[in-house]
Short mmCIF file of C-alpha atoms in Angstrom, two decimals:
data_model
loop_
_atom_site.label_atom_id
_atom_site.label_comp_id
_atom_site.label_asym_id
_atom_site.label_seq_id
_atom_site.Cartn_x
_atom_site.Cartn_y
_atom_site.Cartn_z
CA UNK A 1 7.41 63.50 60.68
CA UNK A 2 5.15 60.41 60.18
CA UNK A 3 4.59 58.99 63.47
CA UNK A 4 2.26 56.23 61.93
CA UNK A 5 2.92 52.36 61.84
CA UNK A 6 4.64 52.06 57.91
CA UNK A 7 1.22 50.25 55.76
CA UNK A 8 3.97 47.98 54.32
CA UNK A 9 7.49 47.04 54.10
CA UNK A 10 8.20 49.07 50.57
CA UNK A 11 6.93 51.77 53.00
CA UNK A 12 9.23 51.39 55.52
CA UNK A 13 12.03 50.80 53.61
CA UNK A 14 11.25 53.97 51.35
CA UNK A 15 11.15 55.93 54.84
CA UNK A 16 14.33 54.83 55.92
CA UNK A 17 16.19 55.45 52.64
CA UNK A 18 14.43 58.94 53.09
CA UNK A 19 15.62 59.51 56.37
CA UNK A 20 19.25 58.72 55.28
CA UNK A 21 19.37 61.17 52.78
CA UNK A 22 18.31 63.56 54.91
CA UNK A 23 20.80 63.20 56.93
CA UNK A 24 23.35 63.15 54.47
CA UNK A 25 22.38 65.66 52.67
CA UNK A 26 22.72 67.73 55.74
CA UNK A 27 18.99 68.45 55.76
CA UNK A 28 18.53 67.26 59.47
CA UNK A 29 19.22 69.91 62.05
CA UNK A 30 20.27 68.34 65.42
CA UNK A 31 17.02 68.89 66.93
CA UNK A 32 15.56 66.47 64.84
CA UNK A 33 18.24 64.16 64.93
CA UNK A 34 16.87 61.96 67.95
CA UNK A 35 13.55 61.81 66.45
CA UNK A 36 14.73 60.86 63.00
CA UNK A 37 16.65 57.77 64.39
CA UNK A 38 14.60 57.04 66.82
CA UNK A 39 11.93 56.45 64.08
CA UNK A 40 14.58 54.34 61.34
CA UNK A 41 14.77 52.18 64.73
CA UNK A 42 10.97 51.80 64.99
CA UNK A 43 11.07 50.83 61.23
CA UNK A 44 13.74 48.43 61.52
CA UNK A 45 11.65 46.66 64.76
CA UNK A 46 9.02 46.86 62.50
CA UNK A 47 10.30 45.21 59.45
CA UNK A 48 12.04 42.68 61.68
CA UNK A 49 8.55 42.01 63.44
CA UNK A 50 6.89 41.57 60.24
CA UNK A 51 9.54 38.91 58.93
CA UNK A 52 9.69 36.83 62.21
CA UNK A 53 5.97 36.95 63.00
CA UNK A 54 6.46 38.23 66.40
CA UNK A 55 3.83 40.93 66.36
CA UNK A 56 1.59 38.45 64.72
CA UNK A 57 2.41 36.92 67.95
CA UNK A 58 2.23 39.33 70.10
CA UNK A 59 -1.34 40.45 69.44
CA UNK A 60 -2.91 37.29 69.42
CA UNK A 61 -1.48 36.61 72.89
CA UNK B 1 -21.46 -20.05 -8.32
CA UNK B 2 -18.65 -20.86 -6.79
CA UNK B 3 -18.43 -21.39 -2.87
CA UNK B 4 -16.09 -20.68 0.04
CA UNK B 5 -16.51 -21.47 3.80
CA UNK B 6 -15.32 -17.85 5.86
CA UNK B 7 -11.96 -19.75 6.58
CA UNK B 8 -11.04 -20.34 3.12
CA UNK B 9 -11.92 -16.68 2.25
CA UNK B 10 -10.67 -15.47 5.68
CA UNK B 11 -6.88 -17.60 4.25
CA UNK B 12 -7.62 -15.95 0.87
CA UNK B 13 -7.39 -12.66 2.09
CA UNK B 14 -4.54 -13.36 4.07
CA UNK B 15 -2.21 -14.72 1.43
CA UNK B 16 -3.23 -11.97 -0.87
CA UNK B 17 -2.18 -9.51 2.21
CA UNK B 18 1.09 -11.41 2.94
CA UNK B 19 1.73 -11.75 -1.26
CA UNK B 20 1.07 -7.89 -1.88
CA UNK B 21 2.49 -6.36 1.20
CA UNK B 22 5.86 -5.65 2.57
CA UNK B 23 7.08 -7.49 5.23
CA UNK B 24 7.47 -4.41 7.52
CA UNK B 25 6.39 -0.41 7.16
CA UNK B 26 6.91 2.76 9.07
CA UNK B 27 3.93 4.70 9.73
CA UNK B 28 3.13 7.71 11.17
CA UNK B 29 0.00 8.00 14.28
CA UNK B 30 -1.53 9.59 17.02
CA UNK B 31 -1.95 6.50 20.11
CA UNK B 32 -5.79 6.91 20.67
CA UNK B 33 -6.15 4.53 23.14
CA UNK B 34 -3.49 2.62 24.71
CA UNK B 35 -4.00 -0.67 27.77
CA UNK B 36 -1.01 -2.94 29.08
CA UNK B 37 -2.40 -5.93 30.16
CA UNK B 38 -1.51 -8.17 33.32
CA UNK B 39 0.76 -10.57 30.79
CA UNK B 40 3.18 -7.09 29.56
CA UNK B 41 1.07 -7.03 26.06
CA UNK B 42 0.14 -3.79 24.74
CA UNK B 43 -2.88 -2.74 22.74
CA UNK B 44 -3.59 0.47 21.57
CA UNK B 45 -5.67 2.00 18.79
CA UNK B 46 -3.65 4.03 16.49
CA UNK B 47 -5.72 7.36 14.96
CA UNK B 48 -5.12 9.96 12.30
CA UNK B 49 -7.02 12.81 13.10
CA UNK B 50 -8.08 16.17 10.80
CA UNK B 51 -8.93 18.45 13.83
CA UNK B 52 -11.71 16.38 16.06
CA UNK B 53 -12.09 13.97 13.11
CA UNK B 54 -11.45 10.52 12.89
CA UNK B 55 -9.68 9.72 9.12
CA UNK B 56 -8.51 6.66 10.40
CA UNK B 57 -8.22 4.00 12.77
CA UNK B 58 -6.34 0.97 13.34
CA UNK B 59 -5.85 -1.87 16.24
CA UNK B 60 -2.29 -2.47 17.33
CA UNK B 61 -0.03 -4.57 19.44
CA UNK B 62 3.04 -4.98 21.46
CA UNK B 63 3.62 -8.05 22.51
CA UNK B 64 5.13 -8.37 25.42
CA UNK B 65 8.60 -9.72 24.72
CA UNK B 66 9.46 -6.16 22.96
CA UNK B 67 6.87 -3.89 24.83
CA UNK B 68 10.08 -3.60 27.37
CA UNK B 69 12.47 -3.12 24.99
CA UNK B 70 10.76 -0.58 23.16
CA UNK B 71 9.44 1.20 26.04
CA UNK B 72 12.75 1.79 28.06
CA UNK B 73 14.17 2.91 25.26
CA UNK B 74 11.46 5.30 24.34
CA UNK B 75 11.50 7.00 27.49
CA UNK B 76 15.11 7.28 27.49
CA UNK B 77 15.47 8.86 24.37
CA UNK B 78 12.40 10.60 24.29
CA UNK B 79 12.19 11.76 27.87
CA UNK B 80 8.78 10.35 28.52
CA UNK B 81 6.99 7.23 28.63
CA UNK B 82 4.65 6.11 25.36
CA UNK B 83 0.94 7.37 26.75
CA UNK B 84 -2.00 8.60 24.93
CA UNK B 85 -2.60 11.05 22.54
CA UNK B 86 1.14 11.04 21.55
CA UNK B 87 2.57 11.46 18.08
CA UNK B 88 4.55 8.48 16.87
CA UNK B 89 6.36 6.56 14.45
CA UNK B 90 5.91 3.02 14.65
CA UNK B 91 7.74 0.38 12.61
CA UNK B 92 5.14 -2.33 11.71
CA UNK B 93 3.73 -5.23 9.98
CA UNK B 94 0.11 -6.07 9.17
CA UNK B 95 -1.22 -9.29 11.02
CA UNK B 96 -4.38 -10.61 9.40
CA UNK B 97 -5.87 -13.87 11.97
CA UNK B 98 -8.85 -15.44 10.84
CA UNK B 99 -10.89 -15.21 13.94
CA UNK B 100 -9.05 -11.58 14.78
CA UNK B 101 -9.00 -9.73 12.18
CA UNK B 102 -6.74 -7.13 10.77
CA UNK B 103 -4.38 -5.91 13.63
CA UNK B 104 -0.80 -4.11 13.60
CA UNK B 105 2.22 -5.64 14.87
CA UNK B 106 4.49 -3.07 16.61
CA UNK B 107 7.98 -3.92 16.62
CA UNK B 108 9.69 -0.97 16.62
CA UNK B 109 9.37 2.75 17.58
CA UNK B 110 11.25 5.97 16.94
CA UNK B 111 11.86 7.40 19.80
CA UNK B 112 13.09 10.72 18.03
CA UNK B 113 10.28 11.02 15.87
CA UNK B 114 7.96 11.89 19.25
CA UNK B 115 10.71 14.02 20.69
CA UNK B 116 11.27 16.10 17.44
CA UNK B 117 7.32 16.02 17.37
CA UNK B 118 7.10 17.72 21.25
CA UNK B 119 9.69 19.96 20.38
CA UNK B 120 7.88 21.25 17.81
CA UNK B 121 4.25 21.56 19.62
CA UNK B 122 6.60 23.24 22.71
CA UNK B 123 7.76 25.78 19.91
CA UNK B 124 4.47 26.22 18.32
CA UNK B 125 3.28 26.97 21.93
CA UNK B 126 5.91 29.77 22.33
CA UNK B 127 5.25 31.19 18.87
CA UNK B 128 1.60 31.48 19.76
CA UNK B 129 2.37 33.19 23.05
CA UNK B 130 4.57 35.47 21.33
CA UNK B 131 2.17 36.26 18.43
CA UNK B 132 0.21 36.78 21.25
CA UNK B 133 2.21 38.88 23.09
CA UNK B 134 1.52 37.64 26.13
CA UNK B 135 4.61 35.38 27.01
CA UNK B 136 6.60 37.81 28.93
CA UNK B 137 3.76 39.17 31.10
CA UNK B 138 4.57 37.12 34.11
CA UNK B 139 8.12 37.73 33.79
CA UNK B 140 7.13 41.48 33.98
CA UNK B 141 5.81 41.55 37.28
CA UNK B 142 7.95 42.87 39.96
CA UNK B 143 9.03 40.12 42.49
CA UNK B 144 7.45 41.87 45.96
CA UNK B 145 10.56 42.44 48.11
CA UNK B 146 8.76 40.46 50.94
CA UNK B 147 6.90 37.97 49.66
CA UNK B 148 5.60 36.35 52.96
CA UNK B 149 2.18 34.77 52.03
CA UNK B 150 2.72 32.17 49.55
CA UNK B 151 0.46 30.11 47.24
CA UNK B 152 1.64 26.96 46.56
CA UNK B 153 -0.01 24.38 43.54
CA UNK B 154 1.01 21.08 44.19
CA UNK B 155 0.26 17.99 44.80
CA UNK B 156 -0.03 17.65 48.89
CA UNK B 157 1.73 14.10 48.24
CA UNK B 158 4.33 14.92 46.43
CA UNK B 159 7.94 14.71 48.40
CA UNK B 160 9.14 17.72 46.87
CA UNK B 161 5.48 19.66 48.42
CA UNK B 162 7.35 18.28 51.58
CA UNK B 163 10.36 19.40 51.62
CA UNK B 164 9.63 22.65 50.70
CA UNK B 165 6.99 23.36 53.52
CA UNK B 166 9.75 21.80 56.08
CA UNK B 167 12.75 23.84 54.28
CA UNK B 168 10.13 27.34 55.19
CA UNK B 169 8.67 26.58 58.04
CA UNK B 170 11.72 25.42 59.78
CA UNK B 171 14.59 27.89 58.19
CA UNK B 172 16.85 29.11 60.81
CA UNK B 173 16.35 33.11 60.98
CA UNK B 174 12.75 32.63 62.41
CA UNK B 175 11.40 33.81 59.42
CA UNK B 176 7.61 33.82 59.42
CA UNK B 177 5.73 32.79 56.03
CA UNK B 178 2.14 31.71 55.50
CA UNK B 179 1.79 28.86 52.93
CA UNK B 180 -1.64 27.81 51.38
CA UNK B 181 -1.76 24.54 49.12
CA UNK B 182 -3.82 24.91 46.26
CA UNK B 183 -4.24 20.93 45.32
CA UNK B 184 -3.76 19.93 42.05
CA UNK B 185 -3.16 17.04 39.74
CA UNK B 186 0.47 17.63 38.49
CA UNK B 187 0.82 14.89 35.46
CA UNK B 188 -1.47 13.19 32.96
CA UNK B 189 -4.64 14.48 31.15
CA UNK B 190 -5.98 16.18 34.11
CA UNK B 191 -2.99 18.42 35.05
CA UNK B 192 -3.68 21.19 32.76
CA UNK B 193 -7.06 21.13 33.70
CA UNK B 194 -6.36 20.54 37.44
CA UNK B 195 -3.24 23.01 37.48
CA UNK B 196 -5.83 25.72 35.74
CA UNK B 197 -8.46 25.28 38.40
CA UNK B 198 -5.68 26.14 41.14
CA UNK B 199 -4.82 29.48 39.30
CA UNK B 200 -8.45 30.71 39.45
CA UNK B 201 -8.90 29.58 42.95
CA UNK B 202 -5.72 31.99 43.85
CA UNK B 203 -6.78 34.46 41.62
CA UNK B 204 -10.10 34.81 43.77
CA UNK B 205 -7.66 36.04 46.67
CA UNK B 206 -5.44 37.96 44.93
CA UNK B 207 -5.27 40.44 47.89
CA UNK B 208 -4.08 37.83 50.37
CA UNK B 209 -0.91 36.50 47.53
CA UNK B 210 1.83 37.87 47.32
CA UNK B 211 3.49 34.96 45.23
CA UNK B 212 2.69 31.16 43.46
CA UNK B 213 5.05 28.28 43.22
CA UNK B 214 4.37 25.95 41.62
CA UNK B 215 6.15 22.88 42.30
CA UNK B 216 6.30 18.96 41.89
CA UNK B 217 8.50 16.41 43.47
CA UNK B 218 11.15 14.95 41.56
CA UNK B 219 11.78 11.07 41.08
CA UNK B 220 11.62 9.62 38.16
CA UNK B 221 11.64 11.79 34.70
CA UNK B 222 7.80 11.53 34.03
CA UNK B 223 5.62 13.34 32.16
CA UNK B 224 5.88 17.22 31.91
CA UNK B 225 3.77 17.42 28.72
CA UNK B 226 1.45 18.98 30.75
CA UNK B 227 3.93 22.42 31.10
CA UNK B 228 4.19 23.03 27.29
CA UNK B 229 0.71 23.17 27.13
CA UNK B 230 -0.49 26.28 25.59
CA UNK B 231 -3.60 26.63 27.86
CA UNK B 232 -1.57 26.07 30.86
CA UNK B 233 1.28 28.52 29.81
CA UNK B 234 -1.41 31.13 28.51
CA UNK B 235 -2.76 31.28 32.00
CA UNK B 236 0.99 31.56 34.00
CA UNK B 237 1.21 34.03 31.23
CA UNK B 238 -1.40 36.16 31.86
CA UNK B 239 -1.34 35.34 35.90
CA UNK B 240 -1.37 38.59 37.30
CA UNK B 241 0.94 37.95 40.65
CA UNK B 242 4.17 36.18 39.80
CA UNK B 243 5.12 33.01 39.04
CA UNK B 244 7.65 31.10 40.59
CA UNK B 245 8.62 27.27 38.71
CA UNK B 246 9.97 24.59 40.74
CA UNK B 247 8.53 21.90 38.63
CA UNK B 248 11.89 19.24 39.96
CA UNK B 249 13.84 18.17 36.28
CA UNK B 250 16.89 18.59 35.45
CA UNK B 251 16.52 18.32 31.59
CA UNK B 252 15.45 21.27 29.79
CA UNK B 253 12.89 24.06 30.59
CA UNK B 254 9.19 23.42 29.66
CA UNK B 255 7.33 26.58 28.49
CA UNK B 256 5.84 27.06 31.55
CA UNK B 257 9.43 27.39 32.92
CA UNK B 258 10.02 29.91 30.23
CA UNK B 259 6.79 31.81 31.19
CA UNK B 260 7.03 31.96 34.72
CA UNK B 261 8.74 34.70 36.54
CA UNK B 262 11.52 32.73 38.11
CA UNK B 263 12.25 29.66 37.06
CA UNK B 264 13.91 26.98 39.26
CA UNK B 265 15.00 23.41 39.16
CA UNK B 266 13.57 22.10 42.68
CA UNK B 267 11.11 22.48 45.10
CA UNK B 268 14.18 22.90 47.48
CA UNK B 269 15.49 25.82 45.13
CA UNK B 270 12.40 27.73 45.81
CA UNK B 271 12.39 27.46 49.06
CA UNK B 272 16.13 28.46 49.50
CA UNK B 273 15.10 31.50 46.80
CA UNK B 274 12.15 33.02 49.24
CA UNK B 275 14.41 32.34 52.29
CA UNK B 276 17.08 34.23 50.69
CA UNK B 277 15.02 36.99 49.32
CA UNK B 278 13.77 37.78 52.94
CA UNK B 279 17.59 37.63 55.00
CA UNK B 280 18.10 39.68 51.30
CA UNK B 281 15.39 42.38 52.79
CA UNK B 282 16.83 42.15 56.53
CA UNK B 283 20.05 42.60 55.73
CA UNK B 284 19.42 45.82 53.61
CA UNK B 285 17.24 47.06 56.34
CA UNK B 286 20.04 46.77 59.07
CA UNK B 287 22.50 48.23 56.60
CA UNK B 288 20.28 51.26 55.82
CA UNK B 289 19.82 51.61 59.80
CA UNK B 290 24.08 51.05 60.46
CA UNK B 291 24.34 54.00 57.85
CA UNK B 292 21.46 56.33 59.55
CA UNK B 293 23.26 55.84 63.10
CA UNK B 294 26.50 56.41 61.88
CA UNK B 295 25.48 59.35 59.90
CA UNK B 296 23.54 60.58 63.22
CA UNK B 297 26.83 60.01 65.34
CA UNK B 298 28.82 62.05 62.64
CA UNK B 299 25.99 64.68 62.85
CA UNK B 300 26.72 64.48 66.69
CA UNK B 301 30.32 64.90 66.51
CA UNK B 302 30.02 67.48 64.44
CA UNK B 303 27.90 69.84 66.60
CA UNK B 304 29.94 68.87 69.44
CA UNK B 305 33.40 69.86 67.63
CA UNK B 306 31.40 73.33 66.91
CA UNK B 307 30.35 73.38 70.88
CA UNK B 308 33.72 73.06 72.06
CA UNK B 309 35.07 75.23 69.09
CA UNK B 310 32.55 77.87 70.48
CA UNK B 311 33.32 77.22 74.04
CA UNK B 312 36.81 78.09 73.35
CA UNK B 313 36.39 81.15 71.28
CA UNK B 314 34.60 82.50 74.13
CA UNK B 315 37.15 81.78 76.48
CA UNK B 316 39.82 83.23 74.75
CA UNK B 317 37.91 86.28 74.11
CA UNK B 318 36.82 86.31 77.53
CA UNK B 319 40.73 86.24 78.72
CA UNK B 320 41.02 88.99 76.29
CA UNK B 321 38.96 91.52 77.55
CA UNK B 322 39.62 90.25 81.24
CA UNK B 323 43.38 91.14 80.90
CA UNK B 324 42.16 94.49 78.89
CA UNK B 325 40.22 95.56 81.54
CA UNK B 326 42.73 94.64 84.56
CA UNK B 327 45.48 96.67 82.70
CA UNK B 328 43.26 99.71 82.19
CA UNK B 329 42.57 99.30 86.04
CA UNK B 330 46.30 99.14 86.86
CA UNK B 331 46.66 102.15 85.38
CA UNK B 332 44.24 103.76 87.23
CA UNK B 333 45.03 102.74 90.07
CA UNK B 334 48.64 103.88 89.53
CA UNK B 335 47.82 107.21 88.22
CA UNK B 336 45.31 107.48 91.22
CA UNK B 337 48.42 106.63 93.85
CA UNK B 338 51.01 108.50 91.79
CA UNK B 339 49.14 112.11 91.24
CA UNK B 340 48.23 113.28 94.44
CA UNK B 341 52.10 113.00 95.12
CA UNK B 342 53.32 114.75 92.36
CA UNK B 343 50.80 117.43 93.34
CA UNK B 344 52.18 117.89 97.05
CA UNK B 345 55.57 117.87 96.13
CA UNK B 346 55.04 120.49 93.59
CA UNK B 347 53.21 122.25 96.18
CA UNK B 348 55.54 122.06 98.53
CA UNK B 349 58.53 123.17 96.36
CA UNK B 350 56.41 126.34 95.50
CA UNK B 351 55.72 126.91 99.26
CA UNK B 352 59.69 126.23 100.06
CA UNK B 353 60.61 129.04 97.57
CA UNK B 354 58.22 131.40 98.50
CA UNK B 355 59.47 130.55 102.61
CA UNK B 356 63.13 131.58 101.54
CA UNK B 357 61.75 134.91 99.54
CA UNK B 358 59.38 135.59 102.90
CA UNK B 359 63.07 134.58 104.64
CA UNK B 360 65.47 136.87 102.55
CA UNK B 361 63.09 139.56 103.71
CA UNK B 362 62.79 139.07 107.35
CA UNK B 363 64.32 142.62 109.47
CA UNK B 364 66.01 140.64 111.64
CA UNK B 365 68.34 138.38 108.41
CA UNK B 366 69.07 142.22 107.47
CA UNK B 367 70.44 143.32 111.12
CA UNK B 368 72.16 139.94 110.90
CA UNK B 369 74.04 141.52 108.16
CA UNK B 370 75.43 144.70 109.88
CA UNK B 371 72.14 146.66 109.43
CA UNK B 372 70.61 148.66 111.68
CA UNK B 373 67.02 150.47 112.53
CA UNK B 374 67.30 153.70 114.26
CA UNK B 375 64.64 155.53 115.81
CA UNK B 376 64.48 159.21 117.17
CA UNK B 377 62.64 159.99 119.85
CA UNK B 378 60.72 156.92 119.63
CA UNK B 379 59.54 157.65 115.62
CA UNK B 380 60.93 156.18 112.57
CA UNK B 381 63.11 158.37 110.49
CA UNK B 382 62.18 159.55 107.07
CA UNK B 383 62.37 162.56 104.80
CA UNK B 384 60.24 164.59 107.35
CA UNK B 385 62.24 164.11 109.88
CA UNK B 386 63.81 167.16 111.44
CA UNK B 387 66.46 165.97 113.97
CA UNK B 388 67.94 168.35 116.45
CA UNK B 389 70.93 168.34 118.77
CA UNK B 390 69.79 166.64 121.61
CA UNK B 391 67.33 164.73 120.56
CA UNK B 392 67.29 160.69 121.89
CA UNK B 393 68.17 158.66 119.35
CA UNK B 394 67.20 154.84 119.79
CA UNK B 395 69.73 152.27 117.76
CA UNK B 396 68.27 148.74 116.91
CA UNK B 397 71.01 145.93 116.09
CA UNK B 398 70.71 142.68 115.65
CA UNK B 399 71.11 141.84 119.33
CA UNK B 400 71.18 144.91 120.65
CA UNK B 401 69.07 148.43 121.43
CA UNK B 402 71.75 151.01 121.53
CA UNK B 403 70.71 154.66 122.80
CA UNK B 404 72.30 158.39 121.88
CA UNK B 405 71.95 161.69 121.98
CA UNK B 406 72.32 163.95 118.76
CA UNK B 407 74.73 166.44 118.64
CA UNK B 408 75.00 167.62 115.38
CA UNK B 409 73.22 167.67 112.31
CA UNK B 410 74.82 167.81 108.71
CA UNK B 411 72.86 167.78 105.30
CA UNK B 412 73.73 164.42 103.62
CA UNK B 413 76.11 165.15 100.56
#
């Protein structure tokens, strides 16, 4: 699974629509379960961070 | 030869002007030049032009009892005030002054005339873009779902300029967006020019864009000449990140409106549009993550319905062969207590029988009966035996030893 920062929000967004349908379609064994929400939650921080500038924040502190 | 001073000649012409001429015409002209003076007169020079070239040229004046008039009516009809280089029809009659000259006398204009006459340059415009094929380029481009880094043209004085950096920077979900003013002149003869400039300063950083607005405060209805302009509009056009219009009038659109990828009425409309486009984002991010959890927690559920599922098959079969097992062991058990006592009493019945046989033939049960064992001298008796008179005969009985003495023997018959 890509572990990487998304390189833009299209990115992330495409991820996390791909991560739902594989767990819809019933792809996702429940090994990888954890790790595949555990990542749409690192994309949705990182969207979130992106929009309200806190990273931007963050690393210039 | 006949003689005239300049004034009588100067009157001459004049009453020949005044005989031959109507009081009053309506003419058709381009305003070349056009000055309002401190005392509310106008002067302009009227033109007729063939391309660049002059074909004609003539002084005129409003004076300034129905400059007003004819003004405020002109810009309420026609949308805009009377400037330069606009098309008009002017109702007029010829002044001839012997120290001025020949000038016009405006009394009238037709406010229509000019409005028909935009109206048709704004539709020439958007014929030539279509010929083109260029006018829906903009309009093309896909909106970028985040667009966070904004170039704005405007005019940094402008109220609406204001209001829309205060409604982003200070919009309530924290939303981060970088603006960058790209000054321009947004009316008169330099806005096309100025507005132009502005677009090839942004294109330079295309990379760094992600969006233009272009906006203008509102006010008064002034002049938006500037956004039928077919330069101007050939450049939103062709401008390869979108275009968003916020140009602040409420009549109808100007071609750059038409052009532009998203059109709006106010500076404050834009702002509210990128605000909303970005909670827009948010919100479909958070739904996409509600769905991935709850699909996760169904996943979840799932497994655990098949643990438990499993768990109990195993129990029951567990029970199963548990009570298999401890029956086959009662069994044994009860055939292990059960046989060996079966066995002795079988034994022991044989043994019982066999006692009574070993008892039926015991001597002394057959003296019991009357029978006796008799003896002579001290042998047993049998076919061999040769007894004589006598002899000492020994008689067993049951409880008894009786002894004799033969006196006779007889043959048995």
């Amino acid at each position: 699974m890509n572990k990487k920062k998304p390189s833009s929000y299209q990115a992330a967004f495409e991820e996390l629509q791909s991560i739902a349908t594989q767990l819809e379609s019933g792809e996702a064994n429940i090994d990888e379960l954890s790790a595949l929400v555990k990542r749409a939650k690192e994309l949705v921080l990182y969207c979130q961070e992106r929009l309200k500038g806190t990273e931007k924040e963050l690393s210039e502190s | 030869m006949e003689h005239h001073s300049l004034s009588e000649f100067n009157l001459l012409v004049k009453q020949t002007l005044s005989n031959h001429l109507a009081p009053s015409y309506w003419i058709v002209a381009e305003i070349g030049e056009m000055t309002v003076v401190q005392k509310g007169h106008c002067y302009m020079d009227l033109v007729e032009k063939e391309g660049n070239f002059i074909k004609a040229k003539q002084r005129a004046t409003i004076w300034s009892y129905a400059f007003s008039g004819i003004q405020s009516q002109f810009q309420q009809i026609a949308g805009v005030p009377l400037k330069k280089g606009m098309e008009v029809l002017i109702n007029a009659s010829l002044d001839y002054h012997e120290v001025y000259g020949i000038s016009l006398n405006i009394r009238d204009i037709d406010p229509s005339f000019t409005l028909g006459e935009r109206e048709r340059r704004k539709q020439e415009t958007i014929l030539q873009l279509e010929r083109e094929g260029i006018i829906d380029l903009n309009k093309s481009l896909i909106l970028p779902q985040v667009p966070q880094r904004i170039a704005i043209i405007s005019s940094e004085t402008a109220a609406g300029y204001g209001d829309f950096v205060n409604q982003i920077n200070q919009n309530s979900y924290g939303y981060q967006v970088s603006l960058r003013l790209f000054q321009a002149t947004m009316q008169g003869d330099q806005a096309v020019k100025s507005i132009i400039d502005s677009l090839h300063r942004i294109y330079e950083l295309e990379d760094e864009i992600d969006l233009v607005v272009i906006i203008r405060g509102g006010g008064a209805q002034t002049d938006l000449d500037c956004f039928d302009s077919y330069d101007l509009c050939a450049h939103l056009a062709q401008f390869p990140l979108p275009v968003v219009t916020g140009i602040g009038h409420e009549r109808d659109h100007t071609v750059a409106d038409l052009v532009a990828n998203v059109n709006l009425k106010t500076p404050t409309a834009v702002a509210e549009f990128i605000i909303s486009g970005l909670m827009q984002f948010e919100s479909d991010v958070l739904e996409l993550f509600q769905k991935i959890g709850e699909i996760a927690r169904g996943k979840v559920q799932q497994e655990l319905q098949l643990i438990i599922e499993s768990k109990h098959r195993i129990a029951l079969k567990t029970q199963h062969i548990l009570q298999k097992s401890s029956f086959e062991l009662d069994r044994i058990v009860q055939l292990l207590n059960q046989k060996p006592k079966d066995i002795i009493r079988s034994k022991s019945q044989e043994l019982n029988a066999l006692a009574k046989l070993l008892q039926a033939h015991d001597p002394k049960e057959v003296l019991k009966k009357g029978y006796s064992i008799t003896r002579i001298n001290g042998q047993s008796i049998n076919d061999q035996t040769k007894a004589r008179a006598g002899d000492q005969l020994e008689t067993i009985t049951y409880d008894q030893v009786l002894t004799s003495t033969v006196t006779e023997t007889k043959k048995t018959s």
